[in-house]
PDB file of C-alpha atoms in Angstrom:
ATOM      1  CA  GLU H  13      84.196 100.705 113.725  1.00  0.00           C
ATOM      2  CA  THR H  14      81.412 101.237 112.076  1.00  0.00           C
ATOM      3  CA  GLY H  15      82.830 104.392 109.703  1.00  0.00           C
ATOM      4  CA  VAL H  16      80.047 106.635 111.321  1.00  0.00           C
ATOM      5  CA  THR H  17      81.438 109.574 112.316  1.00  0.00           C
ATOM      6  CA  GLN H  18      79.610 112.236 114.285  1.00  0.00           C
ATOM      7  CA  SER H  19      80.952 115.952 115.485  1.00  0.00           C
ATOM      8  CA  PRO H  20      81.213 117.556 117.794  1.00  0.00           C
ATOM      9  CA  THR H  21      81.433 114.878 120.676  1.00  0.00           C
ATOM     10  CA  HIS H  22      80.182 117.296 123.551  1.00  0.00           C
ATOM     11  CA  LEU H  23      78.080 120.358 123.176  1.00  0.00           C
ATOM     12  CA  ILE H  24      77.140 122.741 125.969  1.00  0.00           C
ATOM     13  CA  LYS H  25      74.185 125.386 124.879  1.00  0.00           C
ATOM     14  CA  THR H  26      71.971 127.617 126.720  1.00  0.00           C
ATOM     15  CA  ARG H  27      67.811 127.170 126.826  1.00  0.00           C
ATOM     16  CA  GLY H  28      66.947 128.931 123.799  1.00  0.00           C
ATOM     17  CA  GLN H  29      70.031 128.915 121.677  1.00  0.00           C
ATOM     18  CA  GLN H  30      70.018 126.805 118.306  1.00  0.00           C
ATOM     19  CA  VAL H  31      72.135 124.106 117.942  1.00  0.00           C
ATOM     20  CA  THR H  32      73.833 121.800 114.761  1.00  0.00           C
ATOM     21  CA  LEU H  33      75.335 118.419 115.202  1.00  0.00           C
ATOM     22  CA  ARG H  34      76.788 116.270 112.017  1.00  0.00           C
ATOM     23  CA  CYS H  35      77.293 113.114 110.876  1.00  0.00           C
ATOM     24  CA  SER H  36      79.175 111.384 108.267  1.00  0.00           C
ATOM     25  CA  SER H  37      77.799 108.170 107.090  1.00  0.00           C
ATOM     26  CA  GLN H  38      79.441 105.123 106.161  1.00  0.00           C
ATOM     27  CA  SER H  39      80.938 104.943 102.788  1.00  0.00           C
ATOM     28  CA  GLY H  40      78.205 103.722 100.240  1.00  0.00           C
ATOM     29  CA  HIS H  41      75.099 104.758 102.648  1.00  0.00           C
ATOM     30  CA  ASN H  42      72.361 106.439 101.246  1.00  0.00           C
ATOM     31  CA  THR H  43      70.055 106.500 104.568  1.00  0.00           C
ATOM     32  CA  VAL H  44      70.505 108.433 108.189  1.00  0.00           C
ATOM     33  CA  SER H  45      68.308 107.793 110.917  1.00  0.00           C
ATOM     34  CA  TRP H  46      68.775 109.958 113.858  1.00  0.00           C
ATOM     35  CA  TYR H  47      68.072 109.482 117.501  1.00  0.00           C
ATOM     36  CA  GLN H  48      67.877 110.889 121.069  1.00  0.00           C
ATOM     37  CA  GLN H  49      68.904 108.780 124.002  1.00  0.00           C
ATOM     38  CA  ALA H  50      68.004 110.873 127.227  1.00  0.00           C
ATOM     39  CA  LEU H  51      69.185 109.994 130.123  1.00  0.00           C
ATOM     40  CA  GLY H  52      68.715 106.250 131.735  1.00  0.00           C
ATOM     41  CA  GLN H  53      66.558 105.902 128.554  1.00  0.00           C
ATOM     42  CA  GLY H  54      66.199 103.673 125.062  1.00  0.00           C
ATOM     43  CA  PRO H  55      67.398 105.914 122.181  1.00  0.00           C
ATOM     44  CA  GLN H  56      63.917 107.554 120.268  1.00  0.00           C
ATOM     45  CA  PHE H  57      63.781 108.067 116.447  1.00  0.00           C
ATOM     46  CA  ILE H  58      63.512 111.534 115.439  1.00  0.00           C
ATOM     47  CA  PHE H  59      63.653 111.036 111.775  1.00  0.00           C
ATOM     48  CA  GLN H  60      65.436 109.567 108.889  1.00  0.00           C
ATOM     49  CA  TYR H  61      66.620 111.000 105.516  1.00  0.00           C
ATOM     50  CA  TYR H  62      66.854 108.958 102.137  1.00  0.00           C
ATOM     51  CA  ARG H  63      68.553 110.212  99.415  1.00  0.00           C
ATOM     52  CA  GLU H  64      68.437 113.602 100.679  1.00  0.00           C
ATOM     53  CA  GLU H  65      64.323 113.551 101.316  1.00  0.00           C
ATOM     54  CA  GLU H  66      62.864 113.492 104.503  1.00  0.00           C
ATOM     55  CA  ASN H  67      62.101 109.838 104.928  1.00  0.00           C
ATOM     56  CA  GLY H  68      59.709 109.213 107.989  1.00  0.00           C
ATOM     57  CA  ARG H  69      59.616 111.534 111.764  1.00  0.00           C
ATOM     58  CA  GLY H  70      59.314 110.255 115.155  1.00  0.00           C
ATOM     59  CA  ASN H  71      57.063 112.377 117.853  1.00  0.00           C
ATOM     60  CA  PHE H  72      59.334 114.968 117.582  1.00  0.00           C
ATOM     61  CA  PRO H  73      58.290 119.007 117.380  1.00  0.00           C
ATOM     62  CA  PRO H  74      59.082 120.732 114.387  1.00  0.00           C
ATOM     63  CA  ARG H  75      62.003 122.680 115.728  1.00  0.00           C
ATOM     64  CA  PHE H  76      64.081 119.938 115.410  1.00  0.00           C
ATOM     65  CA  SER H  77      65.159 119.539 111.587  1.00  0.00           C
ATOM     66  CA  GLY H  78      67.821 117.872 109.171  1.00  0.00           C
ATOM     67  CA  LEU H  79      68.915 117.783 106.334  1.00  0.00           C
ATOM     68  CA  GLN H  80      71.595 115.160 104.207  1.00  0.00           C
ATOM     69  CA  PHE H  81      73.765 116.289 101.862  1.00  0.00           C
ATOM     70  CA  PRO H  82      74.601 114.733  98.083  1.00  0.00           C
ATOM     71  CA  ASN H  83      77.312 113.257 100.020  1.00  0.00           C
ATOM     72  CA  TYR H  84      74.589 111.969 102.337  1.00  0.00           C
ATOM     73  CA  SER H  85      76.579 113.260 105.185  1.00  0.00           C
ATOM     74  CA  SER H  86      73.776 114.583 107.391  1.00  0.00           C
ATOM     75  CA  GLU H  87      72.914 117.541 110.067  1.00  0.00           C
ATOM     76  CA  LEU H  88      70.443 117.327 113.130  1.00  0.00           C
ATOM     77  CA  ASN H  89      69.566 121.093 113.767  1.00  0.00           C
ATOM     78  CA  VAL H  90      67.656 121.646 116.790  1.00  0.00           C
ATOM     79  CA  ASN H  91      65.826 125.361 117.700  1.00  0.00           C
ATOM     80  CA  ALA H  92      64.706 127.410 120.595  1.00  0.00           C
ATOM     81  CA  LEU H  93      66.541 124.635 122.758  1.00  0.00           C
ATOM     82  CA  GLU H  94      64.636 123.644 125.742  1.00  0.00           C
ATOM     83  CA  LEU H  95      66.489 121.941 129.025  1.00  0.00           C
ATOM     84  CA  ASP H  96      64.843 118.638 128.028  1.00  0.00           C
ATOM     85  CA  ASP H  97      66.526 118.878 124.812  1.00  0.00           C
ATOM     86  CA  SER H  98      69.458 117.628 126.874  1.00  0.00           C
ATOM     87  CA  ALA H  99      70.488 114.029 125.745  1.00  0.00           C
ATOM     88  CA  LEU H 100      72.733 111.867 123.320  1.00  0.00           C
ATOM     89  CA  TYR H 101      72.167 112.239 119.772  1.00  0.00           C
ATOM     90  CA  LEU H 102      73.092 109.242 117.838  1.00  0.00           C
ATOM     91  CA  CYS H 103      72.724 109.042 113.989  1.00  0.00           C
ATOM     92  CA  ALA H 104      72.855 105.815 112.137  1.00  0.00           C
ATOM     93  CA  SER H 105      73.591 105.051 108.488  1.00  0.00           C
ATOM     94  CA  SER H 106      71.834 102.187 106.647  1.00  0.00           C
ATOM     95  CA  ALA H 107      71.897 100.979 102.989  1.00  0.00           C
ATOM     96  CA  PRO H 108      69.645  97.903 101.159  1.00  0.00           C
ATOM     97  CA  THR H 109      70.822  94.625 102.071  1.00  0.00           C
ATOM     98  CA  GLY H 110      68.843  92.969  99.637  1.00  0.00           C
ATOM     99  CA  ASN H 111      66.318  91.439 101.686  1.00  0.00           C
ATOM    100  CA  GLY H 112      64.133  94.599 102.561  1.00  0.00           C
ATOM    101  CA  ASN H 113      66.206  94.468 106.173  1.00  0.00           C
ATOM    102  CA  TYR H 114      68.452  97.769 106.784  1.00  0.00           C
ATOM    103  CA  GLU H 115      71.018  97.274 109.574  1.00  0.00           C
ATOM    104  CA  GLN H 116      71.785 100.574 110.980  1.00  0.00           C
ATOM    105  CA  TYR H 117      75.390 101.383 111.786  1.00  0.00           C
ATOM    106  CA  PHE H 118      75.824 104.095 114.617  1.00  0.00           C
ATOM    107  CA  GLY H 119      78.370 106.468 115.194  1.00  0.00           C
ATOM    108  CA  PRO H 120      79.309 107.587 118.613  1.00  0.00           C
ATOM    109  CA  GLY H 121      76.969 109.988 119.674  1.00  0.00           C
ATOM    110  CA  THR H 122      77.365 113.985 120.423  1.00  0.00           C
ATOM    111  CA  ARG H 123      76.414 114.185 123.766  1.00  0.00           C
ATOM    112  CA  LEU H 124      74.144 117.688 124.021  1.00  0.00           C
ATOM    113  CA  THR H 125      74.059 119.322 127.210  1.00  0.00           C
ATOM    114  CA  VAL H 126      71.493 122.161 127.794  1.00  0.00           C
ATOM    115  CA  THR H 127      71.986 124.815 130.549  1.00  0.00           C
TER     116      THR H 127
ATOM    117  CA  ALA Z  27      52.936  99.028 115.714  1.00  0.00           C
ATOM    118  CA  GLN Z  28      55.990  96.824 116.700  1.00  0.00           C
ATOM    119  CA  SER Z  29      57.405  97.140 120.179  1.00  0.00           C
ATOM    120  CA  VAL Z  30      59.892  95.358 122.541  1.00  0.00           C
ATOM    121  CA  THR Z  31      59.595  94.884 126.451  1.00  0.00           C
ATOM    122  CA  GLN Z  32      62.848  94.463 128.476  1.00  0.00           C
ATOM    123  CA  LEU Z  33      61.730  92.540 131.341  1.00  0.00           C
ATOM    124  CA  ASP Z  34      64.663  93.531 134.012  1.00  0.00           C
ATOM    125  CA  SER Z  35      66.055  97.124 134.290  1.00  0.00           C
ATOM    126  CA  HIS Z  36      68.898  96.272 136.139  1.00  0.00           C
ATOM    127  CA  VAL Z  37      70.201  92.352 136.343  1.00  0.00           C
ATOM    128  CA  SER Z  38      73.498  91.126 138.396  1.00  0.00           C
ATOM    129  CA  VAL Z  39      75.838  88.171 138.131  1.00  0.00           C
ATOM    130  CA  SER Z  40      78.480  86.942 139.451  1.00  0.00           C
ATOM    131  CA  GLU Z  41      81.929  86.469 137.548  1.00  0.00           C
ATOM    132  CA  GLY Z  42      82.107  82.848 135.401  1.00  0.00           C
ATOM    133  CA  THR Z  43      77.949  82.358 136.078  1.00  0.00           C
ATOM    134  CA  PRO Z  44      75.326  82.542 133.249  1.00  0.00           C
ATOM    135  CA  VAL Z  45      73.963  85.830 131.607  1.00  0.00           C
ATOM    136  CA  LEU Z  46      70.272  85.633 130.745  1.00  0.00           C
ATOM    137  CA  LEU Z  47      68.712  89.249 129.939  1.00  0.00           C
ATOM    138  CA  ARG Z  48      64.738  88.847 128.630  1.00  0.00           C
ATOM    139  CA  CYS Z  49      63.343  90.471 125.966  1.00  0.00           C
ATOM    140  CA  ASN Z  50      59.792  89.993 124.495  1.00  0.00           C
ATOM    141  CA  TYR Z  51      58.170  91.850 121.209  1.00  0.00           C
ATOM    142  CA  SER Z  52      55.487  92.818 119.629  1.00  0.00           C
ATOM    143  CA  SER Z  53      55.436  92.647 115.562  1.00  0.00           C
ATOM    144  CA  SER Z  54      52.312  91.635 113.138  1.00  0.00           C
ATOM    145  CA  TYR Z  55      54.823  90.991 110.672  1.00  0.00           C
ATOM    146  CA  SER Z  56      58.119  88.395 110.797  1.00  0.00           C
ATOM    147  CA  PRO Z  57      60.605  90.831 112.539  1.00  0.00           C
ATOM    148  CA  SER Z  58      63.849  91.181 112.685  1.00  0.00           C
ATOM    149  CA  LEU Z  59      65.474  91.915 115.846  1.00  0.00           C
ATOM    150  CA  PHE Z  60      68.537  93.135 117.566  1.00  0.00           C
ATOM    151  CA  TRP Z  61      70.944  93.232 120.542  1.00  0.00           C
ATOM    152  CA  TYR Z  62      73.310  96.079 121.075  1.00  0.00           C
ATOM    153  CA  VAL Z  63      75.516  96.463 123.958  1.00  0.00           C
ATOM    154  CA  GLN Z  64      76.071 100.239 125.272  1.00  0.00           C
ATOM    155  CA  HIS Z  65      79.615 100.414 127.311  1.00  0.00           C
ATOM    156  CA  PRO Z  66      79.723 103.783 129.718  1.00  0.00           C
ATOM    157  CA  ASN Z  67      80.079 106.861 127.682  1.00  0.00           C
ATOM    158  CA  LYS Z  68      80.133 104.857 124.258  1.00  0.00           C
ATOM    159  CA  GLY Z  69      78.263 104.174 121.437  1.00  0.00           C
ATOM    160  CA  LEU Z  70      75.740 101.067 120.155  1.00  0.00           C
ATOM    161  CA  GLN Z  71      77.269  98.298 119.396  1.00  0.00           C
ATOM    162  CA  LEU Z  72      75.736  95.232 117.533  1.00  0.00           C
ATOM    163  CA  LEU Z  73      76.098  92.230 119.211  1.00  0.00           C
ATOM    164  CA  LEU Z  74      73.342  90.075 117.187  1.00  0.00           C
ATOM    165  CA  LYS Z  75      70.650  90.328 114.851  1.00  0.00           C
ATOM    166  CA  TYR Z  76      67.967  87.803 113.763  1.00  0.00           C
ATOM    167  CA  THR Z  77      66.640  88.547 110.261  1.00  0.00           C
ATOM    168  CA  SER Z  78      64.344  84.738 109.582  1.00  0.00           C
ATOM    169  CA  ALA Z  79      67.235  82.817 109.037  1.00  0.00           C
ATOM    170  CA  ALA Z  80      68.400  80.485 112.189  1.00  0.00           C
ATOM    171  CA  THR Z  81      66.260  80.482 115.131  1.00  0.00           C
ATOM    172  CA  LEU Z  82      69.562  80.548 117.714  1.00  0.00           C
ATOM    173  CA  VAL Z  83      71.943  83.281 116.688  1.00  0.00           C
ATOM    174  CA  LYS Z  84      75.188  83.597 117.773  1.00  0.00           C
ATOM    175  CA  GLY Z  85      77.119  86.944 118.044  1.00  0.00           C
ATOM    176  CA  ILE Z  86      80.208  88.863 119.620  1.00  0.00           C
ATOM    177  CA  ASN Z  87      81.755  87.953 122.769  1.00  0.00           C
ATOM    178  CA  GLY Z  88      80.076  84.567 123.575  1.00  0.00           C
ATOM    179  CA  PHE Z  89      76.404  86.351 123.481  1.00  0.00           C
ATOM    180  CA  GLU Z  90      73.559  84.198 121.656  1.00  0.00           C
ATOM    181  CA  ALA Z  91      70.434  84.901 121.601  1.00  0.00           C
ATOM    182  CA  GLU Z  92      66.987  82.311 120.718  1.00  0.00           C
ATOM    183  CA  PHE Z  93      64.202  83.616 118.428  1.00  0.00           C
ATOM    184  CA  LYS Z  94      60.691  81.970 119.814  1.00  0.00           C
ATOM    185  CA  LYS Z  95      57.690  83.066 118.133  1.00  0.00           C
ATOM    186  CA  SER Z  96      55.225  81.090 120.129  1.00  0.00           C
ATOM    187  CA  GLU Z  97      56.865  83.250 122.810  1.00  0.00           C
ATOM    188  CA  THR Z  98      57.250  86.228 121.244  1.00  0.00           C
ATOM    189  CA  SER Z  99      60.930  86.312 123.189  1.00  0.00           C
ATOM    190  CA  PHE Z 100      64.609  87.039 121.985  1.00  0.00           C
ATOM    191  CA  HIS Z 101      66.546  86.780 125.269  1.00  0.00           C
ATOM    192  CA  LEU Z 102      69.994  87.150 125.352  1.00  0.00           C
ATOM    193  CA  THR Z 103      72.425  84.723 127.141  1.00  0.00           C
ATOM    194  CA  LYS Z 104      75.700  84.168 127.358  1.00  0.00           C
ATOM    195  CA  PRO Z 105      77.447  81.324 129.768  1.00  0.00           C
ATOM    196  CA  SER Z 106      79.711  82.544 131.520  1.00  0.00           C
ATOM    197  CA  ALA Z 107      79.443  86.394 132.216  1.00  0.00           C
ATOM    198  CA  HIS Z 108      83.103  88.650 132.490  1.00  0.00           C
ATOM    199  CA  MET Z 109      84.073  91.715 133.986  1.00  0.00           C
ATOM    200  CA  SER Z 110      84.427  93.483 130.901  1.00  0.00           C
ATOM    201  CA  ASP Z 111      80.072  92.093 130.074  1.00  0.00           C
ATOM    202  CA  ALA Z 112      79.231  95.133 132.340  1.00  0.00           C
ATOM    203  CA  ALA Z 113      77.158  97.655 130.627  1.00  0.00           C
ATOM    204  CA  GLU Z 114      73.708  98.881 129.251  1.00  0.00           C
ATOM    205  CA  TYR Z 115      71.885  96.232 126.618  1.00  0.00           C
ATOM    206  CA  PHE Z 116      69.493  97.070 124.383  1.00  0.00           C
ATOM    207  CA  CYS Z 117      66.850  94.842 122.467  1.00  0.00           C
ATOM    208  CA  VAL Z 118      65.233  96.435 119.224  1.00  0.00           C
ATOM    209  CA  VAL Z 119      63.052  95.638 116.783  1.00  0.00           C
ATOM    210  CA  SER Z 120      63.506  96.997 113.268  1.00  0.00           C
ATOM    211  CA  GLU Z 121      60.072  98.305 111.429  1.00  0.00           C
ATOM    212  CA  SER Z 122      59.115  96.105 108.643  1.00  0.00           C
ATOM    213  CA  SER Z 123      58.960  98.675 105.992  1.00  0.00           C
ATOM    214  CA  GLY Z 124      58.510 102.364 105.394  1.00  0.00           C
ATOM    215  CA  THR Z 125      61.680 104.081 107.690  1.00  0.00           C
ATOM    216  CA  TYR Z 126      62.658 100.437 108.898  1.00  0.00           C
ATOM    217  CA  LYS Z 127      63.435 102.407 112.050  1.00  0.00           C
ATOM    218  CA  TYR Z 128      64.634 100.578 115.205  1.00  0.00           C
ATOM    219  CA  ILE Z 129      62.661 100.619 118.081  1.00  0.00           C
ATOM    220  CA  PHE Z 130      64.623 100.509 121.513  1.00  0.00           C
ATOM    221  CA  GLY Z 131      63.537  98.722 124.322  1.00  0.00           C
ATOM    222  CA  THR Z 132      64.200 100.977 127.457  1.00  0.00           C
ATOM    223  CA  GLY Z 133      67.423  99.016 128.247  1.00  0.00           C
ATOM    224  CA  THR Z 134      68.955  96.200 130.848  1.00  0.00           C
ATOM    225  CA  ARG Z 135      71.445  97.184 133.223  1.00  0.00           C
ATOM    226  CA  LEU Z 136      74.096  94.509 133.236  1.00  0.00           C
ATOM    227  CA  LYS Z 137      76.409  94.162 136.878  1.00  0.00           C
ATOM    228  CA  VAL Z 138      79.096  91.722 137.110  1.00  0.00           C
ATOM    229  CA  LEU Z 139      80.425  90.976 140.339  1.00  0.00           C
ATOM    230  CA  ALA Z 140      83.830  90.004 140.926  1.00  0.00           C
TER     231      ALA Z 140
END
């Protein structure tokens, strides 16, 4: 177990709706990254938050947005859901290791199904 | 830009025989490389990581990988496959600056035959 938790485990939404996914980081980690894993593919980087500020973004449209809170927990929000948004959403927390490399610790994921 | 290529989408081995999952990387800098395993309906579990120390990296469950700069490879091996090794395996390179985001390969599905 990594100490990273995500909720809910599963979610079913209708096209056009909005969804919020939540992530609780491992204790002491100030950075959280979100990834989308479509069926049969590797995870793709959505964005990263460091100390409550967006610190980088992948090739995802603005309807994917996020928040990081003072306790370093995080939310991923997706507006105007599309069928292609159906995927496993993974969050990963990290903290400096002293050598410039940030090992990421993954949560179990939230499975989103859009119908 | 960094990237990884997993050369096999599916690998089948018999229980007790060696496992080889192949990964090539592309990086302008000295990379950090990882192998993760994902069992069905489970999250990602770190098997091992290379961060510019020893080139032969030992991980959990008997897995190991060798970093070969001249071949830009980071292949995952295990001497003897077990039924419980059946899963999806991902090779990952970490961006060397900025977000240090993970760039995943497309995955290799390992099947272990009894």
